[in-house]
Short mmCIF file of the C-alpha atoms (twelve columns), coordinates in Angstrom:
data_MODEL
# 
_entry.id   MODEL 
# 
loop_
_atom_site.group_PDB 
_atom_site.id 
_atom_site.type_symbol 
_atom_site.label_atom_id 
_atom_site.label_alt_id 
_atom_site.label_comp_id 
_atom_site.label_asym_id 
_atom_site.label_seq_id 
_atom_site.Cartn_x 
_atom_site.Cartn_y 
_atom_site.Cartn_z 
_atom_site.pdbx_PDB_model_num 
ATOM 1   C CA . MET A 1   -35.168 205.916 212.179 1 
ATOM 2   C CA . ALA A 2   -32.163 207.679 212.285 1 
ATOM 3   C CA . ARG A 3   -33.136 207.772 216.103 1 
ATOM 4   C CA . VAL A 4   -32.719 203.890 216.275 1 
ATOM 5   C CA . SER A 5   -29.833 202.644 218.234 1 
ATOM 6   C CA . GLY A 6   -26.435 202.451 216.171 1 
ATOM 7   C CA . ILE A 7   -28.137 204.106 213.188 1 
ATOM 8   C CA . GLY A 8   -27.507 207.794 212.385 1 
ATOM 9   C CA . THR A 9   -29.005 210.263 209.732 1 
ATOM 10  C CA . GLY A 10  -26.435 209.099 206.928 1 
ATOM 11  C CA . LEU A 11  -26.918 205.300 207.786 1 
ATOM 12  C CA . ALA A 12  -30.920 205.753 207.757 1 
ATOM 13  C CA . GLN A 13  -30.376 207.130 204.209 1 
ATOM 14  C CA . ASN A 14  -28.302 204.644 203.190 1 
ATOM 15  C CA . ILE A 15  -30.788 201.804 204.512 1 
ATOM 16  C CA . VAL A 16  -33.694 203.566 202.392 1 
ATOM 17  C CA . LEU A 17  -31.273 203.832 199.312 1 
ATOM 18  C CA . HIS A 18  -30.492 200.331 199.514 1 
ATOM 19  C CA . ARG A 19  -34.173 199.420 199.647 1 
ATOM 20  C CA . ASP A 20  -35.373 201.575 197.094 1 
ATOM 21  C CA . THR A 21  -32.696 200.203 194.731 1 
ATOM 22  C CA . ASN A 22  -32.603 196.187 195.834 1 
ATOM 23  C CA . GLY A 23  -36.068 195.939 196.959 1 
ATOM 24  C CA . PRO A 24  -37.498 195.299 200.498 1 
ATOM 25  C CA . PHE A 25  -35.109 193.390 202.667 1 
ATOM 26  C CA . ARG A 26  -36.177 189.988 203.355 1 
ATOM 27  C CA . SER A 27  -34.086 189.077 206.430 1 
ATOM 28  C CA . ARG A 28  -32.567 191.208 209.088 1 
ATOM 29  C CA . LYS A 29  -28.975 189.416 207.769 1 
ATOM 30  C CA . ALA A 30  -29.509 191.525 204.517 1 
ATOM 31  C CA . LEU A 31  -28.806 194.679 206.824 1 
ATOM 32  C CA . LYS A 32  -25.562 193.832 206.701 1 
ATOM 33  C CA . ASP A 33  -25.159 194.405 202.816 1 
ATOM 34  C CA . VAL A 34  -26.033 198.158 203.710 1 
ATOM 35  C CA . PRO A 35  -22.967 200.407 203.423 1 
ATOM 36  C CA . ARG A 36  -21.681 201.394 206.105 1 
ATOM 37  C CA . LEU A 37  -23.443 199.019 208.374 1 
ATOM 38  C CA . GLY A 38  -20.801 197.313 210.076 1 
ATOM 39  C CA . PRO A 39  -21.366 194.097 212.750 1 
ATOM 40  C CA . LYS A 40  -21.685 196.762 215.434 1 
ATOM 41  C CA . ALA A 41  -24.202 198.847 214.480 1 
ATOM 42  C CA . PHE A 42  -26.033 195.745 213.318 1 
ATOM 43  C CA . GLU A 43  -25.737 194.137 217.077 1 
ATOM 44  C CA . GLN A 44  -27.423 197.831 218.223 1 
ATOM 45  C CA . CYS A 45  -30.057 198.327 215.683 1 
ATOM 46  C CA . ALA A 46  -30.930 194.546 214.331 1 
ATOM 47  C CA . GLY A 47  -33.635 193.661 217.478 1 
ATOM 48  C CA . PHE A 48  -35.379 197.032 216.565 1 
ATOM 49  C CA . LEU A 49  -35.743 196.840 212.844 1 
ATOM 50  C CA . ARG A 50  -38.337 194.487 211.895 1 
ATOM 51  C CA . ILE A 51  -38.692 192.717 208.691 1 
ATOM 52  C CA . ALA A 52  -42.645 191.954 207.937 1 
ATOM 53  C CA . ASN A 53  -43.461 188.552 205.896 1 
ATOM 54  C CA . GLY A 54  -40.152 188.052 205.531 1 
ATOM 55  C CA . GLU A 55  -37.953 184.597 205.405 1 
ATOM 56  C CA . ASP A 56  -37.561 184.152 209.252 1 
ATOM 57  C CA . PRO A 57  -40.999 184.608 211.545 1 
ATOM 58  C CA . LEU A 58  -38.601 185.660 213.964 1 
ATOM 59  C CA . ASP A 59  -37.569 188.694 211.864 1 
ATOM 60  C CA . SER A 60  -40.779 190.416 212.298 1 
ATOM 61  C CA . SER A 61  -40.356 189.929 216.513 1 
ATOM 62  C CA . GLY A 62  -38.356 191.936 219.090 1 
ATOM 63  C CA . VAL A 63  -36.284 188.862 219.438 1 
ATOM 64  C CA . HIS A 64  -32.686 189.937 218.967 1 
ATOM 65  C CA . PRO A 65  -30.964 187.454 216.253 1 
ATOM 66  C CA . GLU A 66  -28.142 186.725 219.082 1 
ATOM 67  C CA . ALA A 67  -31.163 184.827 220.728 1 
ATOM 68  C CA . TYR A 68  -32.235 182.936 218.060 1 
ATOM 69  C CA . PRO A 69  -30.732 179.918 219.331 1 
ATOM 70  C CA . VAL A 70  -32.328 180.125 222.679 1 
ATOM 71  C CA . VAL A 71  -36.049 180.322 220.345 1 
ATOM 72  C CA . ARG A 72  -34.721 176.944 218.849 1 
ATOM 73  C CA . ARG A 73  -34.133 175.162 221.526 1 
ATOM 74  C CA . ILE A 74  -37.704 176.444 223.318 1 
ATOM 75  C CA . ILE A 75  -39.158 175.259 219.775 1 
ATOM 76  C CA . GLN A 76  -37.774 171.870 220.252 1 
ATOM 77  C CA . ALA A 77  -39.174 171.488 223.809 1 
ATOM 78  C CA . ALA A 78  -42.463 172.585 222.827 1 
ATOM 79  C CA . LYS A 79  -42.301 169.942 219.821 1 
ATOM 80  C CA . SER A 80  -43.766 172.527 217.393 1 
ATOM 81  C CA . ASP A 81  -42.681 174.964 214.591 1 
ATOM 82  C CA . ILE A 82  -42.173 178.398 215.124 1 
ATOM 83  C CA . LYS A 83  -45.086 179.666 212.680 1 
ATOM 84  C CA . THR A 84  -47.376 177.650 215.359 1 
ATOM 85  C CA . LEU A 85  -45.462 178.767 218.550 1 
ATOM 86  C CA . ILE A 86  -45.583 182.518 218.130 1 
ATOM 87  C CA . GLY A 87  -48.657 183.640 219.913 1 
ATOM 88  C CA . ASN A 88  -49.770 180.493 220.944 1 
ATOM 89  C CA . ALA A 89  -49.971 181.400 224.642 1 
ATOM 90  C CA . PRO A 90  -51.405 178.187 225.728 1 
ATOM 91  C CA . ILE A 91  -48.284 176.136 224.570 1 
ATOM 92  C CA . LEU A 92  -45.692 179.122 225.931 1 
ATOM 93  C CA . ARG A 93  -46.949 179.408 229.366 1 
ATOM 94  C CA . GLN A 94  -46.450 175.871 230.099 1 
ATOM 95  C CA . LEU A 95  -42.553 176.466 229.545 1 
ATOM 96  C CA . LYS A 96  -40.254 176.813 232.381 1 
ATOM 97  C CA . ALA A 97  -37.896 179.951 231.524 1 
ATOM 98  C CA . GLN A 98  -35.246 178.329 233.542 1 
ATOM 99  C CA . ALA A 99  -34.856 175.621 231.655 1 
ATOM 100 C CA . PHE A 100 -33.343 177.295 228.913 1 
ATOM 101 C CA . VAL A 101 -31.307 179.526 230.748 1 
ATOM 102 C CA . ASP A 102 -27.019 179.617 229.354 1 
ATOM 103 C CA . ASP A 103 -24.024 180.776 230.265 1 
ATOM 104 C CA . THR A 104 -25.025 184.020 227.462 1 
ATOM 105 C CA . PHE A 105 -28.442 184.569 228.229 1 
ATOM 106 C CA . GLY A 106 -29.778 184.500 232.023 1 
ATOM 107 C CA . LEU A 107 -33.382 184.225 233.293 1 
ATOM 108 C CA . PRO A 108 -34.621 187.742 232.649 1 
ATOM 109 C CA . THR A 109 -33.482 187.735 229.074 1 
ATOM 110 C CA . VAL A 110 -35.681 184.184 228.588 1 
ATOM 111 C CA . THR A 111 -38.055 185.504 230.644 1 
ATOM 112 C CA . ASP A 112 -38.573 188.385 227.777 1 
ATOM 113 C CA . ILE A 113 -38.066 185.911 224.978 1 
ATOM 114 C CA . LEU A 114 -41.047 184.153 225.509 1 
ATOM 115 C CA . ARG A 115 -43.278 187.086 226.426 1 
ATOM 116 C CA . GLU A 116 -42.348 188.091 223.067 1 
ATOM 117 C CA . LEU A 117 -43.100 184.945 221.530 1 
ATOM 118 C CA . GLU A 118 -46.521 184.812 223.222 1 
ATOM 119 C CA . LYS A 119 -47.358 188.916 222.347 1 
ATOM 120 C CA . PRO A 120 -45.088 189.534 219.428 1 
ATOM 121 C CA . GLY A 121 -44.697 193.333 218.771 1 
ATOM 122 C CA . ARG A 122 -46.238 194.262 222.421 1 
ATOM 123 C CA . ASP A 123 -45.698 197.554 223.582 1 
ATOM 124 C CA . PRO A 124 -43.916 197.302 226.897 1 
ATOM 125 C CA . ARG A 125 -45.290 200.791 227.852 1 
ATOM 126 C CA . PRO A 126 -48.200 200.727 230.244 1 
ATOM 127 C CA . ALA A 127 -51.533 201.368 228.826 1 
ATOM 128 C CA . PHE A 128 -52.042 205.097 228.121 1 
ATOM 129 C CA . LYS A 129 -55.355 206.749 229.578 1 
ATOM 130 C CA . ALA A 130 -56.392 209.899 228.511 1 
ATOM 131 C CA . ALA A 131 -59.421 212.308 229.981 1 
ATOM 132 C CA . VAL A 132 -62.933 211.969 228.317 1 
ATOM 133 C CA . PHE A 133 -63.996 215.744 227.972 1 
ATOM 134 C CA . LYS A 134 -67.673 216.039 228.119 1 
ATOM 135 C CA . GLU A 135 -69.355 216.419 224.962 1 
ATOM 136 C CA . GLY A 136 -70.740 220.356 224.356 1 
ATOM 137 C CA . VAL A 137 -68.139 221.451 226.834 1 
ATOM 138 C CA . GLU A 138 -65.407 223.291 224.548 1 
ATOM 139 C CA . THR A 139 -64.879 226.962 225.873 1 
ATOM 140 C CA . LEU A 140 -65.439 228.896 229.110 1 
ATOM 141 C CA . ASN A 141 -68.737 229.864 227.712 1 
ATOM 142 C CA . ASP A 142 -69.854 226.299 228.134 1 
ATOM 143 C CA . LEU A 143 -68.936 226.185 231.629 1 
ATOM 144 C CA . THR A 144 -71.489 226.493 234.514 1 
ATOM 145 C CA . PRO A 145 -70.729 226.109 238.459 1 
ATOM 146 C CA . GLY A 146 -71.794 223.034 239.858 1 
ATOM 147 C CA . MET A 147 -70.506 220.809 236.814 1 
ATOM 148 C CA . ILE A 148 -68.780 217.584 237.459 1 
ATOM 149 C CA . LEU A 149 -66.048 217.125 234.534 1 
ATOM 150 C CA . GLU A 150 -63.145 214.745 233.684 1 
ATOM 151 C CA . GLY A 151 -59.648 216.204 233.050 1 
ATOM 152 C CA . ALA A 152 -55.733 215.444 233.198 1 
ATOM 153 C CA . VAL A 153 -53.852 217.146 235.577 1 
ATOM 154 C CA . THR A 154 -51.277 219.260 233.522 1 
ATOM 155 C CA . ASN A 155 -49.383 220.875 236.282 1 
ATOM 156 C CA . VAL A 156 -48.398 220.669 240.024 1 
ATOM 157 C CA . ALA A 157 -47.289 223.791 242.313 1 
ATOM 158 C CA . ALA A 158 -46.979 224.261 245.269 1 
ATOM 159 C CA . PHE A 159 -50.613 226.457 245.813 1 
ATOM 160 C CA . GLY A 160 -52.118 223.675 243.535 1 
ATOM 161 C CA . ALA A 161 -52.915 221.573 240.547 1 
ATOM 162 C CA . PHE A 162 -54.043 222.482 236.927 1 
ATOM 163 C CA . VAL A 163 -56.074 220.652 235.172 1 
ATOM 164 C CA . ASP A 164 -57.221 220.671 231.432 1 
ATOM 165 C CA . ILE A 165 -61.017 219.753 231.194 1 
ATOM 166 C CA . GLY A 166 -61.005 220.679 227.432 1 
ATOM 167 C CA . VAL A 167 -61.902 224.158 227.239 1 
ATOM 168 C CA . HIS A 168 -58.419 225.414 226.082 1 
ATOM 169 C CA . GLN A 169 -57.686 226.884 229.639 1 
ATOM 170 C CA . ASP A 170 -56.657 224.712 232.518 1 
ATOM 171 C CA . GLY A 171 -58.459 225.271 235.913 1 
ATOM 172 C CA . LEU A 172 -57.064 225.570 239.214 1 
ATOM 173 C CA . VAL A 173 -57.334 223.198 241.984 1 
ATOM 174 C CA . HIS A 174 -56.234 225.086 245.002 1 
ATOM 175 C CA . VAL A 175 -54.505 222.978 247.867 1 
ATOM 176 C CA . SER A 176 -57.089 223.634 250.057 1 
ATOM 177 C CA . ALA A 177 -59.696 222.223 247.773 1 
ATOM 178 C CA . MET A 178 -57.884 218.794 247.078 1 
ATOM 179 C CA . SER A 179 -59.332 216.883 250.482 1 
ATOM 180 C CA . LYS A 180 -60.928 217.083 253.276 1 
ATOM 181 C CA . ASN A 181 -57.992 216.540 255.124 1 
ATOM 182 C CA . PHE A 182 -54.955 218.739 255.431 1 
ATOM 183 C CA . VAL A 183 -53.155 219.111 252.544 1 
ATOM 184 C CA . LYS A 184 -49.200 219.621 252.878 1 
ATOM 185 C CA . ASP A 185 -48.021 219.077 249.209 1 
ATOM 186 C CA . PRO A 186 -50.427 218.992 246.482 1 
ATOM 187 C CA . ARG A 187 -48.223 216.273 244.923 1 
ATOM 188 C CA . GLU A 188 -48.962 213.836 247.566 1 
ATOM 189 C CA . VAL A 189 -52.627 213.845 246.152 1 
ATOM 190 C CA . VAL A 190 -51.965 214.310 242.167 1 
ATOM 191 C CA . LYS A 191 -49.277 214.318 239.386 1 
ATOM 192 C CA . PRO A 192 -48.855 215.339 236.236 1 
ATOM 193 C CA . GLY A 193 -51.035 212.823 233.799 1 
ATOM 194 C CA . ASP A 194 -53.327 212.002 236.254 1 
ATOM 195 C CA . ILE A 195 -56.803 211.406 235.162 1 
ATOM 196 C CA . VAL A 196 -59.160 213.091 237.960 1 
ATOM 197 C CA . ARG A 197 -62.961 214.031 238.227 1 
ATOM 198 C CA . VAL A 198 -63.423 217.422 239.204 1 
ATOM 199 C CA . LYS A 199 -66.233 219.862 240.238 1 
ATOM 200 C CA . VAL A 200 -66.593 223.504 238.611 1 
ATOM 201 C CA . LEU A 201 -66.723 225.868 241.547 1 
ATOM 202 C CA . ASP A 202 -66.697 229.432 240.036 1 
ATOM 203 C CA . VAL A 203 -65.475 230.725 236.383 1 
ATOM 204 C CA . ASP A 204 -64.257 234.333 236.189 1 
ATOM 205 C CA . LYS A 205 -64.488 234.537 232.386 1 
ATOM 206 C CA . PRO A 206 -62.632 238.441 232.044 1 
ATOM 207 C CA . ARG A 207 -59.698 237.147 233.811 1 
ATOM 208 C CA . LYS A 208 -59.996 233.635 232.180 1 
ATOM 209 C CA . ARG A 209 -59.797 231.664 235.534 1 
ATOM 210 C CA . ILE A 210 -61.650 228.552 236.616 1 
ATOM 211 C CA . ALA A 211 -61.768 227.309 240.210 1 
ATOM 212 C CA . LEU A 212 -62.062 223.480 240.128 1 
ATOM 213 C CA . SER A 213 -62.061 221.076 243.412 1 
ATOM 214 C CA . LEU A 214 -61.239 217.444 243.916 1 
ATOM 215 C CA . ARG A 215 -64.136 217.510 246.457 1 
ATOM 216 C CA . LEU A 216 -67.128 216.987 244.575 1 
ATOM 217 C CA . ASP A 217 -69.597 217.977 247.303 1 
ATOM 218 C CA . ASP A 218 -68.214 221.299 247.565 1 
ATOM 219 C CA . GLU A 219 -70.857 224.615 247.452 1 
ATOM 220 C CA . VAL A 220 -70.134 226.298 244.009 1 
ATOM 221 C CA . GLY A 221 -69.686 230.002 243.529 1 
ATOM 222 C CA . ARG A 222 -66.686 230.189 246.196 1 
ATOM 223 C CA . THR A 223 -63.143 231.136 245.097 1 
ATOM 224 C CA . GLN A 224 -60.387 229.034 246.229 1 
ATOM 225 C CA . GLY A 225 -57.288 230.012 248.394 1 
ATOM 226 C CA . GLY A 226 -58.943 232.448 250.543 1 
ATOM 227 C CA . GLN A 227 -62.894 232.230 250.624 1 
ATOM 228 C CA . GLY A 228 -63.247 228.538 249.389 1 
ATOM 229 C CA . ALA A 229 -64.657 225.893 251.023 1 
ATOM 230 C CA . GLY A 230 -62.333 224.668 253.463 1 
ATOM 231 C CA . THR A 231 -60.168 227.415 253.976 1 
ATOM 232 C CA . ASN A 232 -60.054 228.744 257.537 1 
ATOM 233 C CA . ARG A 233 -60.033 232.518 256.104 1 
ATOM 234 C CA . SER A 234 -62.415 235.209 256.975 1 
ATOM 235 C CA . ALA A 235 -64.315 237.045 253.914 1 
ATOM 236 C CA . THR A 236 -61.823 239.389 253.299 1 
ATOM 237 C CA . GLY A 237 -59.309 236.941 253.023 1 
ATOM 238 C CA . ALA A 238 -57.311 237.646 256.080 1 
ATOM 239 C CA . GLY A 239 -56.168 234.323 258.004 1 
ATOM 240 C CA . PRO A 240 -57.008 233.622 262.058 1 
ATOM 241 C CA . ALA A 241 -53.890 235.468 262.863 1 
ATOM 242 C CA . ALA A 242 -54.977 239.115 260.982 1 
ATOM 243 C CA . ALA A 243 -58.737 238.012 262.633 1 
ATOM 244 C CA . ARG A 244 -57.274 237.585 266.418 1 
ATOM 245 C CA . GLN A 245 -55.108 240.860 266.010 1 
ATOM 246 C CA . SER A 246 -58.204 242.891 264.710 1 
ATOM 247 C CA . ASP A 247 -59.831 241.860 267.859 1 
ATOM 248 C CA . ARG A 248 -57.660 243.302 270.144 1 
ATOM 249 C CA . PRO A 249 -58.393 246.582 272.042 1 
ATOM 250 C CA . ARG A 250 -56.338 249.288 270.806 1 
ATOM 251 C CA . THR A 251 -54.546 251.957 272.630 1 
ATOM 252 C CA . PRO A 252 -54.409 255.319 271.915 1 
ATOM 253 C CA . PRO A 253 -51.160 256.880 270.614 1 
ATOM 254 C CA . PRO A 254 -48.964 258.700 272.702 1 
ATOM 255 C CA . PRO A 255 -49.149 262.722 272.195 1 
ATOM 256 C CA . PRO A 256 -47.234 264.259 269.810 1 
ATOM 257 C CA . SER A 257 -44.006 265.506 271.206 1 
ATOM 258 C CA . PRO A 258 -43.703 269.436 271.110 1 
ATOM 259 C CA . LYS A 259 -42.616 271.250 267.997 1 
ATOM 260 C CA . GLY A 260 -41.191 273.973 269.790 1 
ATOM 261 C CA . PRO A 261 -37.550 275.257 270.310 1 
ATOM 262 C CA . GLU A 262 -37.496 274.123 273.692 1 
ATOM 263 C CA . SER A 263 -38.119 270.936 272.947 1 
ATOM 264 C CA . GLY A 264 -34.648 270.025 273.163 1 
ATOM 265 C CA . GLY A 265 -34.897 268.690 269.521 1 
ATOM 266 C CA . ALA A 266 -32.071 268.799 266.663 1 
ATOM 267 C CA . LEU A 267 -33.815 272.274 264.998 1 
ATOM 268 C CA . ALA A 268 -34.116 274.127 268.677 1 
ATOM 269 C CA . GLU A 269 -30.092 273.114 269.275 1 
ATOM 270 C CA . ALA A 270 -29.366 274.728 265.926 1 
ATOM 271 C CA . LEU A 271 -31.294 277.861 266.333 1 
ATOM 272 C CA . ARG A 272 -29.752 277.990 270.242 1 
ATOM 273 C CA . ARG A 273 -26.505 277.710 268.783 1 
ATOM 274 C CA . ALA A 274 -27.277 280.448 266.004 1 
ATOM 275 C CA . GLY A 275 -28.406 282.755 268.568 1 
ATOM 276 C CA . LEU A 276 -31.859 282.635 267.182 1 
ATOM 277 C CA . ALA A 277 -34.120 280.818 269.786 1 
ATOM 278 C CA . GLY A 278 -35.826 282.308 272.511 1 
ATOM 279 C CA . ASP A 279 -35.073 281.934 276.194 1 
ATOM 280 C CA . LYS A 280 -37.171 279.602 278.476 1 
ATOM 281 C CA . ASP A 281 -38.800 283.284 279.411 1 
ATOM 282 C CA . GLY A 282 -39.716 283.418 275.615 1 
ATOM 283 C CA . ALA A 283 -37.430 286.372 274.834 1 
ATOM 284 C CA . LYS A 284 -35.492 286.156 271.989 1 
ATOM 285 C CA . GLY A 285 -31.472 285.871 272.892 1 
ATOM 286 C CA . ALA A 286 -28.994 288.267 271.367 1 
ATOM 287 C CA . LYS A 287 -26.788 286.930 268.789 1 
ATOM 288 C CA . PRO A 288 -23.043 287.322 270.239 1 
ATOM 289 C CA . ARG A 289 -21.087 289.895 268.399 1 
# 
């Protein structure tokens, strides 16, 4: 409760203490009796605090107390009462949100109120879908090449995507095994949280590496990123450019240059200056005195 808008740790403790002392809250208005819970804090938190089985059925919904007048007008237009109206989709869907717009509440707010009355307590987040791991596949020892499993993408990198298939070790789908077409960026194919079906290509138990493929018709037992199906590399992992380079005729290296003093190198020049180098005829020169 301390994370609710307008409520901190201290105010949350005051709410719990007030409830323990005076009993359960019977309405949202009773929150104003909590010490240090002023009008501003009430305005921020009231829509998030639900009062179950309270005096007003609206207190158990997500409708903010400030919008209760709009609900009263909706009740009059529907010629019903609040207990009958809440959750009654056929009646609520016959009402036009535009008819209840005023200077305080616009069309988006009124639309949200009607949706909340139709499904009180609804979760606005999209439905969460989790991967269904195959029964009996819990460790690396349970994996065999050729298996087709369901998994969840945990991370996407420039070279591929990691997929959790339920064996406590993510497998790698290399970028070359993501599609039959060229994939420049793996993020164009998958994103973290996606549920995908993959094929086990290879399992390296000593190094705890799992090679997976999104192409379910790929051959098994072939590693990715260099020797996998769909790559254009040679068996040694060298690319086509390296292969073309190896096919070119090799020219013999130039003969080594002479190492003697007459070659004109730095060592020979130093020996000449010291008077230790021989002349052109091979005789050793005399050191000048």
